[in-house]
Coordinates of C-alpha atoms in Angstrom, one line a residue:
M1 CA -0.2 -0.1 0.1
P2 CA 1.5 3.2 -0.9
R3 CA 2.3 5.5 1.6
P4 CA -0.5 8.6 1.7
R5 CA 1.9 12.0 1.5
R6 CA 1.5 14.9 2.1
P7 CA 1.1 17.9 0.0
A8 CA 4.4 19.6 -1.9
T9 CA 4.8 23.5 -0.6
A10 CA 8.0 24.3 -2.0
A11 CA 7.0 23.9 -5.4
P12 CA 6.2 27.1 -7.0
A13 CA 9.1 29.1 -5.4
A14 CA 11.4 25.8 -7.0
A15 CA 9.6 26.4 -10.2
V16 CA 10.7 29.7 -10.3
V17 CA 13.8 29.1 -9.9
D18 CA 14.0 26.6 -12.8
A19 CA 12.6 28.5 -15.3
L20 CA 15.6 31.2 -14.7
P21 CA 18.3 30.8 -16.9
G22 CA 21.7 29.4 -16.3
Q23 CA 23.6 31.3 -14.0
H24 CA 21.0 34.0 -13.1
A25 CA 19.5 31.0 -11.8
I26 CA 21.9 29.8 -9.7
A27 CA 22.5 33.5 -8.0
V28 CA 18.7 34.1 -7.5
H29 CA 19.2 30.2 -5.7
R30 CA 22.3 31.3 -4.0
A31 CA 20.5 34.5 -2.6
R32 CA 17.2 33.1 -1.0
R33 CA 19.3 30.4 0.5
R34 CA 21.4 33.3 2.1
A35 CA 18.7 35.2 3.2
L36 CA 17.1 31.6 4.8
L37 CA 20.1 30.8 6.7
C38 CA 20.3 34.4 7.8
C39 CA 16.6 34.1 9.5
I40 CA 16.4 30.6 10.6
G41 CA 19.8 30.3 12.8
C42 CA 19.6 26.4 13.2
A43 CA 22.7 26.5 11.6
G44 CA 25.1 26.3 14.8
L45 CA 28.4 26.9 13.0
A46 CA 28.2 30.5 12.7
L47 CA 30.4 30.5 15.8
Q48 CA 30.8 34.2 17.4
P49 CA 32.6 35.4 20.5
L50 CA 33.2 32.8 23.0
A51 CA 32.3 33.2 27.0
R52 CA 34.7 31.5 29.5
A53 CA 34.9 27.3 29.1
A54 CA 35.8 24.8 31.8
M55 CA 39.6 25.4 32.3
P56 CA 42.1 22.5 32.9
G57 CA 40.5 20.5 35.9
E58 CA 38.2 22.4 36.8
S59 CA 34.2 20.6 36.5
I60 CA 32.0 20.8 33.5
A61 CA 28.9 20.7 36.1
S62 CA 30.5 24.3 38.1
L63 CA 29.6 26.2 34.9
P64 CA 26.2 28.4 35.1
A65 CA 23.8 26.9 32.6
L66 CA 22.8 29.2 30.4
G67 CA 19.3 30.1 28.7
D68 CA 15.9 31.2 31.2
A69 CA 13.2 28.5 30.4
G70 CA 11.3 30.3 32.0
Q71 CA 11.6 33.0 29.4
G72 CA 10.0 30.6 26.9
V73 CA 6.1 29.7 25.7
L74 CA 6.7 26.3 25.2
S75 CA 7.0 23.4 27.1
P76 CA 9.4 20.4 27.4
V77 CA 6.1 18.2 25.4
L78 CA 5.3 21.0 23.2
E79 CA 9.1 21.3 22.0
Q80 CA 9.6 17.5 21.2
R81 CA 6.1 17.5 19.5
L82 CA 7.1 20.4 17.3
G83 CA 10.9 18.5 16.6
Q84 CA 8.5 16.1 15.9
R85 CA 6.5 17.5 12.9
I86 CA 9.8 19.3 11.3
M87 CA 11.6 15.3 11.2
A88 CA 8.5 14.0 9.8
E89 CA 8.8 16.3 6.9
I90 CA 12.6 16.3 6.5
R91 CA 12.2 12.2 6.4
Q92 CA 10.1 12.7 3.1
D93 CA 12.8 14.9 1.7
P94 CA 15.2 13.7 -1.2
H95 CA 18.6 14.6 0.4
Y96 CA 18.1 12.6 3.5
L97 CA 20.2 9.5 3.7
R98 CA 19.3 6.4 5.2
D99 CA 22.6 4.8 5.8
S100 CA 22.6 3.1 9.5
L101 CA 26.6 2.4 9.2
L102 CA 27.3 6.0 8.5
R103 CA 25.0 7.3 11.3
D104 CA 25.4 5.2 14.2
Y105 CA 29.2 6.0 13.4
L106 CA 28.0 9.6 14.5
Q107 CA 26.1 8.8 17.0
S108 CA 28.7 7.3 18.8
I109 CA 30.5 10.6 18.8
V110 CA 27.3 12.0 20.5
E111 CA 27.0 9.3 23.1
R112 CA 30.8 10.2 24.0
L113 CA 29.5 14.1 24.8
R114 CA 26.2 13.2 26.3
K115 CA 27.5 12.8 30.0
A116 CA 29.5 15.6 30.0
E117 CA 26.2 18.1 27.9
L118 CA 24.0 16.3 30.3
A119 CA 25.9 17.5 33.6
A120 CA 25.7 21.5 32.2
A121 CA 22.3 21.0 31.0
E122 CA 19.2 23.2 31.9
P123 CA 16.6 20.8 33.8
E124 CA 13.9 20.3 30.9
A125 CA 16.7 20.1 28.1
P126 CA 16.2 17.3 25.7
R127 CA 18.1 13.8 27.3
H128 CA 18.9 12.6 23.9
F129 CA 20.4 13.7 21.2
P130 CA 19.1 11.4 18.1
V131 CA 21.6 11.3 15.0
F132 CA 20.3 11.9 11.3
L133 CA 22.1 11.9 8.3
L134 CA 21.4 14.8 5.3
R135 CA 23.1 14.3 1.5
E136 CA 24.9 17.3 0.9
A137 CA 28.0 19.1 0.2
V138 CA 28.4 21.0 3.1
F139 CA 30.1 21.5 6.1
N140 CA 27.3 22.1 8.7
A141 CA 25.4 21.1 11.2
F142 CA 21.9 22.0 13.3
A143 CA 19.9 21.6 15.5
L144 CA 16.1 20.9 15.8
P145 CA 13.5 21.5 18.9
G146 CA 13.5 17.9 20.9
G147 CA 17.2 17.2 20.3
H148 CA 17.6 16.2 17.1
I149 CA 20.9 17.1 15.7
G150 CA 21.1 16.9 11.3
V151 CA 24.0 16.3 10.0
Y152 CA 25.3 17.2 6.4
T153 CA 27.7 14.7 4.4
G154 CA 29.7 17.3 3.7
M155 CA 30.8 18.0 7.5
V156 CA 32.5 14.3 7.6
V157 CA 33.9 14.7 4.4
D158 CA 35.9 18.2 5.1
A159 CA 36.7 17.3 8.3
V160 CA 40.2 15.9 8.7
A161 CA 39.8 15.0 12.7
E162 CA 37.0 13.4 14.3
A163 CA 38.0 15.4 17.3
Q164 CA 36.4 18.2 14.6
V165 CA 33.3 16.1 14.0
A166 CA 33.1 16.2 18.0
A167 CA 33.9 19.5 18.3
V168 CA 30.9 20.5 15.8
F169 CA 28.7 17.8 18.0
A170 CA 29.9 19.9 21.0
H171 CA 28.4 22.9 19.8
E172 CA 25.4 21.5 18.7
M173 CA 24.3 19.6 21.6
S174 CA 24.9 22.9 23.7
H175 CA 22.5 24.8 21.9
I176 CA 20.2 21.7 23.0
T177 CA 21.4 21.4 26.2
Q178 CA 21.0 25.6 26.8
R179 CA 17.5 25.6 25.5
H180 CA 18.8 27.6 22.7
I181 CA 16.4 26.6 20.1
E182 CA 13.1 26.8 22.7
Q183 CA 14.5 30.8 23.3
R184 CA 14.3 31.7 19.8
M185 CA 11.0 29.8 19.1
A186 CA 9.9 31.9 22.6
R187 CA 11.1 34.8 21.2
A188 CA 10.0 34.2 17.0
G189 CA 6.3 33.6 19.1
S190 CA 6.5 36.9 21.3
N191 CA 7.1 39.4 18.5
G192 CA 4.0 38.1 16.2
A193 CA 5.8 39.1 12.9
L194 CA 7.8 36.2 12.5
S195 CA 5.4 33.0 13.5
I196 CA 6.9 29.6 14.7
G197 CA 4.9 28.9 11.0
S198 CA 7.3 30.5 9.2
M199 CA 10.3 28.9 11.6
V200 CA 9.0 25.1 10.8
L201 CA 8.9 26.4 7.1
A202 CA 12.5 27.6 7.2
V203 CA 14.0 24.7 8.9
L204 CA 12.6 22.4 5.9
A205 CA 13.3 25.1 3.1
G206 CA 16.8 25.1 4.3
V207 CA 17.1 21.6 3.8
A208 CA 15.6 21.2 0.5
G209 CA 17.2 24.3 -0.8
S210 CA 14.1 26.1 -1.4
G211 CA 13.9 29.9 -1.7
Q212 CA 10.5 30.0 -0.7
A213 CA 10.6 30.3 3.0
A214 CA 13.3 32.8 2.9
E215 CA 11.3 35.1 0.6
G216 CA 8.6 34.9 2.3
L217 CA 10.3 35.7 5.4
M218 CA 12.1 39.0 4.0
L219 CA 8.9 40.6 2.9
G220 CA 7.7 43.8 4.4
G221 CA 8.8 44.4 8.0
Q222 CA 10.3 40.5 8.0
A223 CA 13.4 41.9 7.4
A224 CA 13.9 43.5 10.8
V225 CA 12.3 41.3 12.9
A226 CA 15.2 38.5 11.2
D227 CA 17.6 41.0 12.3
R228 CA 16.6 40.7 15.7
E229 CA 16.4 37.2 15.6
L230 CA 19.7 37.2 14.5
R231 CA 21.1 39.6 16.9
F232 CA 19.6 37.0 19.5
S233 CA 21.3 33.9 18.1
R234 CA 24.9 35.6 18.3
S235 CA 24.2 35.3 22.3
N236 CA 23.2 31.6 22.0
E237 CA 26.3 31.0 19.6
R238 CA 28.6 32.4 22.7
D239 CA 26.9 30.1 25.2
A240 CA 27.3 26.8 22.9
D241 CA 31.2 27.6 22.2
R242 CA 31.6 27.6 25.8
V243 CA 30.0 25.0 26.9
G244 CA 31.5 22.8 24.3
I245 CA 35.2 23.6 24.8
G246 CA 34.5 22.9 28.5
V247 CA 32.2 19.5 26.7
L248 CA 35.4 18.0 24.5
R249 CA 37.7 18.6 27.6
A250 CA 35.3 16.4 30.0
S251 CA 34.9 13.9 27.1
G252 CA 38.8 12.9 26.6
Y253 CA 39.0 15.0 23.1
P254 CA 41.2 17.6 22.3
P255 CA 40.1 20.8 23.5
Q256 CA 41.3 22.5 20.9
A257 CA 39.5 20.7 18.4
M258 CA 37.7 23.8 18.9
A259 CA 39.5 26.0 17.8
S260 CA 40.6 23.5 15.1
M261 CA 37.4 23.6 13.6
L262 CA 37.1 26.9 13.2
E263 CA 39.9 27.5 11.1
R264 CA 39.1 24.6 8.8
L265 CA 36.1 26.7 8.4
Q266 CA 37.6 30.4 7.9
Y267 CA 39.7 27.9 4.9
L268 CA 37.1 26.7 3.4
S269 CA 34.9 29.9 3.2
R270 CA 38.1 30.7 1.3
L271 CA 37.5 28.2 -1.0
D272 CA 33.7 28.2 -1.8
D273 CA 31.2 31.1 -1.1
A274 CA 28.2 29.2 -2.2
V275 CA 25.0 28.4 0.3
V276 CA 26.5 27.9 3.9
F277 CA 29.4 29.9 3.0
A278 CA 27.7 32.7 2.5
F279 CA 26.2 32.7 6.0
L280 CA 29.6 32.4 7.2
Q281 CA 30.5 36.0 5.5
D282 CA 28.2 37.5 7.4
H283 CA 29.5 36.3 10.7
P284 CA 33.2 36.1 9.9
L285 CA 35.5 33.9 12.1
T286 CA 38.0 36.8 13.0
S287 CA 41.8 35.8 14.1
E288 CA 40.6 37.5 17.4
R289 CA 37.5 35.1 17.5
I290 CA 40.0 32.2 16.8
A291 CA 43.1 33.1 19.0
Y292 CA 40.5 33.5 21.8
A293 CA 39.0 29.4 21.7
Q294 CA 43.0 28.4 21.1
E295 CA 43.3 30.4 24.7
L296 CA 40.2 28.4 26.3
G297 CA 41.4 25.2 24.4
G298 CA 44.9 25.3 24.1
D299 CA 47.2 26.7 21.6
Q300 CA 48.4 23.0 20.6
P301 CA 47.8 21.8 17.1
L302 CA 45.6 19.3 16.7
P303 CA 47.1 16.5 17.0
P304 CA 46.6 14.1 13.0
D305 CA 44.2 11.7 13.4
T306 CA 45.3 8.0 11.7
T307 CA 42.5 5.6 12.1
L308 CA 41.3 3.4 10.3
R309 CA 38.1 3.8 11.8
F310 CA 37.5 8.2 10.8
W311 CA 39.3 7.3 7.3
L312 CA 36.2 5.5 6.5
M313 CA 33.7 6.8 7.7
N314 CA 34.8 10.3 5.9
A315 CA 35.0 8.1 2.6
R316 CA 31.9 6.6 3.3
A317 CA 30.0 9.8 3.6
R318 CA 32.2 11.1 0.1
A319 CA 30.7 8.0 -1.9
L320 CA 27.6 8.1 -0.7
Q321 CA 27.1 12.4 -1.8
P322 CA 26.6 11.7 -5.6
T323 CA 23.4 11.3 -7.0
R324 CA 24.1 10.4 -11.0
M325 CA 25.3 7.3 -12.2
E326 CA 27.8 9.7 -13.8
D327 CA 29.2 11.0 -10.9
M328 CA 29.6 8.0 -9.1
R329 CA 31.3 6.7 -11.6
R330 CA 34.0 9.9 -11.6
L331 CA 34.3 10.1 -7.9
A332 CA 35.2 6.6 -8.3
L333 CA 38.3 6.5 -10.6
S334 CA 40.0 10.1 -8.7
M335 CA 40.2 7.6 -6.0
R336 CA 43.3 6.0 -8.0
Q337 CA 45.5 9.5 -8.2
P338 CA 46.2 12.4 -5.3
Q339 CA 44.0 15.3 -5.5
P340 CA 44.1 18.7 -4.4
G341 CA 42.8 18.6 -0.8
R342 CA 42.7 14.8 0.0
P343 CA 45.5 13.6 2.1
D344 CA 47.0 10.5 1.5
R345 CA 49.8 9.8 4.1
Y346 CA 48.4 8.0 6.2
P347 CA 47.8 4.1 5.5
A348 CA 44.5 4.6 6.3
Q349 CA 43.6 6.9 4.5
R350 CA 45.1 5.7 1.3
C351 CA 43.0 2.2 2.9
A352 CA 39.8 4.9 2.6
W353 CA 40.3 6.0 -0.9
A354 CA 40.2 2.8 -2.2
Y355 CA 37.5 1.8 0.0
C356 CA 35.3 5.2 -1.6
E357 CA 36.0 4.0 -4.7
A358 CA 34.6 0.1 -3.9
V359 CA 31.7 2.0 -2.7
C360 CA 31.2 3.9 -6.1
W361 CA 31.4 1.1 -8.2
L362 CA 29.0 -1.1 -5.5
R363 CA 26.4 2.0 -6.3
A364 CA 27.0 2.3 -9.6
G365 CA 26.1 -1.4 -10.6
E366 CA 29.8 -2.4 -11.4
L367 CA 30.5 -5.2 -9.0
D368 CA 33.8 -6.9 -11.2
K369 CA 35.5 -2.9 -10.3
C370 CA 33.8 -2.9 -6.7
D371 CA 35.4 -6.2 -6.1
A372 CA 39.1 -5.7 -7.3
A373 CA 38.9 -2.0 -5.1
L374 CA 37.6 -3.5 -2.4
L375 CA 40.8 -6.5 -2.5
R376 CA 42.7 -3.9 -2.8
A377 CA 41.7 -2.1 0.4
D378 CA 41.5 -5.4 2.3
Q379 CA 45.4 -6.0 1.1
M380 CA 46.1 -1.9 2.4
A381 CA 44.0 -2.8 5.5
E382 CA 46.6 -5.6 6.9
G383 CA 48.6 -4.4 9.7
L384 CA 46.2 -2.1 10.9
D385 CA 44.1 -2.3 13.7
P386 CA 41.9 -5.6 13.2
G387 CA 38.9 -4.0 15.0
Q388 CA 38.3 -1.3 12.7
H389 CA 38.2 -3.3 9.8
L390 CA 34.3 -3.7 10.4
P391 CA 33.4 -1.5 7.4
L392 CA 35.1 -3.3 4.4
R393 CA 33.9 -6.7 6.1
L394 CA 30.0 -5.0 5.8
L395 CA 30.8 -3.8 2.2
R396 CA 31.9 -7.6 1.1
A397 CA 28.5 -8.8 2.3
D398 CA 27.0 -6.1 0.7
W399 CA 28.5 -6.8 -3.2
L400 CA 27.8 -10.7 -1.8
L401 CA 24.0 -9.8 -1.7
A402 CA 24.6 -8.0 -4.9
S403 CA 26.1 -10.8 -7.1
A404 CA 23.3 -12.8 -6.0
K405 CA 24.6 -14.7 -3.3
P406 CA 22.4 -14.3 0.0
A407 CA 23.4 -17.5 2.0
Q408 CA 27.4 -16.4 1.9
A409 CA 26.3 -12.8 2.8
L410 CA 23.9 -14.7 5.6
E411 CA 27.1 -16.7 6.9
L412 CA 29.1 -13.8 7.1
A413 CA 26.6 -11.2 8.6
R414 CA 26.1 -14.1 11.6
T415 CA 30.2 -14.6 11.8
L416 CA 30.1 -10.2 12.1
R417 CA 27.1 -10.3 14.6
A418 CA 29.2 -12.4 17.0
Q419 CA 31.8 -10.2 16.6
A420 CA 29.5 -7.0 17.4
P421 CA 26.2 -8.3 19.0
D422 CA 25.1 -4.3 19.8
S423 CA 25.8 -3.0 15.6
T424 CA 22.6 -2.0 14.6
T425 CA 23.8 -2.1 10.9
L426 CA 24.9 -5.9 11.1
L427 CA 21.7 -6.7 12.4
H428 CA 20.3 -5.0 9.6
L429 CA 22.6 -7.0 7.1
Q430 CA 21.5 -10.3 8.7
A431 CA 17.9 -9.3 7.9
R432 CA 18.2 -7.9 4.2
A433 CA 20.8 -11.4 4.0
L434 CA 17.6 -13.5 4.7
L435 CA 14.5 -11.4 2.9
A436 CA 17.2 -11.9 -0.2
S437 CA 16.3 -15.4 -0.7
P438 CA 12.7 -17.4 -1.1
S439 CA 14.2 -20.1 1.0
T440 CA 14.6 -18.6 4.2
K441 CA 11.6 -16.3 4.1
T442 CA 10.0 -17.9 7.3
E443 CA 13.1 -17.6 8.8
A444 CA 13.3 -13.9 7.8
R445 CA 9.7 -13.4 9.7
D446 CA 10.8 -15.2 12.6
F447 CA 13.7 -12.8 12.9
L448 CA 12.3 -10.0 12.4
R449 CA 9.7 -10.4 14.4
E450 CA 12.0 -11.2 17.6
Q451 CA 14.2 -7.9 16.5
T452 CA 11.3 -5.5 16.5
V453 CA 10.4 -6.6 19.8
L454 CA 13.9 -6.0 21.1
H455 CA 13.9 -3.0 18.8
P456 CA 10.9 -1.7 18.7
H457 CA 11.6 2.2 17.7
D458 CA 13.8 0.6 14.6
E459 CA 11.7 2.0 11.6
Q460 CA 13.7 -0.3 9.3
L461 CA 12.8 -3.1 10.7
W462 CA 9.2 -3.1 10.9
T463 CA 9.3 -1.9 7.4
W464 CA 10.9 -5.0 6.4
L465 CA 8.9 -7.5 8.6
A466 CA 6.1 -6.1 6.3
Q467 CA 8.0 -7.5 3.4
A468 CA 8.3 -10.8 5.4
Y469 CA 5.0 -11.4 6.2
A470 CA 3.8 -10.3 2.4
A471 CA 6.1 -12.9 1.1
C472 CA 4.4 -15.6 3.7
G473 CA 1.0 -14.5 2.8
E474 CA 0.0 -13.4 6.1
F475 CA -1.7 -9.7 4.6
A476 CA -3.3 -8.5 8.0
A477 CA 0.4 -9.1 9.7
Q478 CA 1.9 -6.9 6.6
H479 CA -0.4 -4.0 7.2
R480 CA 0.1 -4.1 10.9
A481 CA 3.5 -4.0 10.4
T482 CA 3.5 -0.9 8.0
A483 CA 1.4 0.8 10.6
E484 CA 4.4 0.4 12.6
A485 CA 6.8 1.6 10.2
Y486 CA 4.7 4.7 9.6
A487 CA 4.0 5.4 13.0
L488 CA 7.7 5.8 13.9
D489 CA 8.0 8.0 10.3
G490 CA 5.8 10.4 11.9
N491 CA 2.5 9.5 9.5
L492 CA 0.4 8.8 12.2
E493 CA -2.6 8.9 10.0
G494 CA -1.1 6.8 7.5
A495 CA -0.8 4.5 10.6
V496 CA -4.3 4.3 11.6
M497 CA -5.0 4.0 7.7
Q498 CA -3.2 1.0 7.9
L499 CA -4.4 -0.3 10.6
H500 CA -7.9 0.0 9.4
I501 CA -7.0 -1.6 6.5
A502 CA -5.4 -4.6 8.7
H503 CA -8.9 -4.9 10.5
K504 CA -10.7 -5.7 7.4
T505 CA -7.8 -8.1 6.0
P506 CA -9.4 -11.8 6.2
G507 CA -6.9 -14.3 7.4
A508 CA -5.7 -13.2 11.4
D509 CA -5.8 -15.8 13.8
Y510 CA -7.7 -14.4 17.3
F511 CA -4.0 -13.6 18.8
E512 CA -3.0 -11.1 15.6
A513 CA -6.7 -9.8 15.8
S514 CA -6.3 -8.8 19.3
I515 CA -2.5 -6.4 18.4
I516 CA -4.4 -4.8 15.5
D517 CA -7.4 -4.2 17.8
A518 CA -5.0 -2.3 20.7
R519 CA -2.8 -0.8 18.8
L520 CA -5.2 0.6 16.5
R521 CA -6.9 2.6 19.7
A522 CA -3.4 2.9 21.0
M523 CA -2.5 5.3 17.6
Q524 CA -5.9 6.6 17.6
Q525 CA -5.1 8.3 21.3
R526 CA -2.2 9.0 19.8
L527 CA -3.1 10.4 17.2
Q528 CA -5.7 12.5 19.0
Q529 CA -3.4 14.0 21.8
D530 CA -0.7 15.0 18.6
R531 CA -3.7 16.9 17.4
A532 CA -4.3 18.5 21.0
L533 CA -0.6 19.6 21.0
D534 CA -0.3 20.9 17.4
K535 CA -3.3 23.5 18.9
M536 CA -1.3 24.8 21.5
I537 CA 1.3 25.1 19.7
P538 CA 2.1 29.2 19.0
Q539 CA 1.6 29.5 15.0

């Protein structure tokens, strides 16, 4: 059953831009996005002068928690609901990237920072920080209401050390724990000219690259309101930097990573002034600013990152950015020769570029070339930490599946899961291998049924369970599993519709029918609650 879609809202602006000729269209598009980024301020890397960070030997908990939750009009429950609304729309955007391996790597960095962040958090701040990926060549990340953190693939590509990525996360998580976003929403709702709804539209348009929101926000008196909002965010940036440097230190990352990240941003802004770098032009990264960050975090150079884990994820982000076959092939070929700005000094880097080539060839359907590139990567990985070889083994399993060898892929998946039982990526690999063979359809159903009990919030597992139920002819259960996937994706209306269909579908036994009825009542109640909360969010 196709998923019900919400009507697109950004098409008119996109149509206008597409109709413009060549460079003029690009110029208009960039100008609109520049206005957009100035308006929303969720792009947290527009960093401003720092306040005091935790000094050596000082507990992060001793820093003052900034941000007065009492100033706001949004309770934590409403803030969480607003984040859910935005995420439901973002998941439908073509830039949204579902890659469990890269996402899990980034989430592991966030979890390492989490304890220190929570030590300095406001009492009602979110306690969890789920990461999601966007496929775009931009060095940036942003925080959303409810604790969600969006990461562009370009941030991983352009970073030269995991510590720089950690510095970005420390900054964004500090926006969340200090409740800066709630304050911004409250400020927007109180001025009467820049509404909560328009800010939500701005966030969504920023992801989609639409100029519609920026165009609308800058009409009439909105420019003055946007300027006030921007000035308000500068204080937030100072707070996020101050707390972020302390969080890096408390989490075992070199505190000079913040200054290193700023220097990297400054360097990149000189190379490319498009899109997000236009935002940096309005908020220059001055030498004084970087010097102060060095004073707070230390002025030692950031140690080079020679770990295979980081460089394989850097390479994976590169390989996942192209969306056209010709671009995938072009990137794969470029990996064989040194390129300006792409380091290849360390063995881990050279192995990573071979891995990047292999991923590109697999995505392009060139299985023989993928095999050859992966063999080279395996050879280069010899002598490096075996505990960091997992992405190479996973890619071999993906190659086996693409080569119509599901039994071998399943055997490899089981071996790898025995070594890393907590890996979401390996769990997904085993599920895909089971689904790939008709001879294991019953085993796939039983495996996925068990795993959805253990991991009830994994949308992908529910989607695959629906496929397994369909393969086994259990159509009522198929619609129930689809409903669970829809609900996790933020589409409760579609979930309720699927459960109504499941209720009317013959073939369900008493146990399955009881589950369908119970889930239908629960989701209808939740839908009513969400609608009531939506009415309470200032518009």
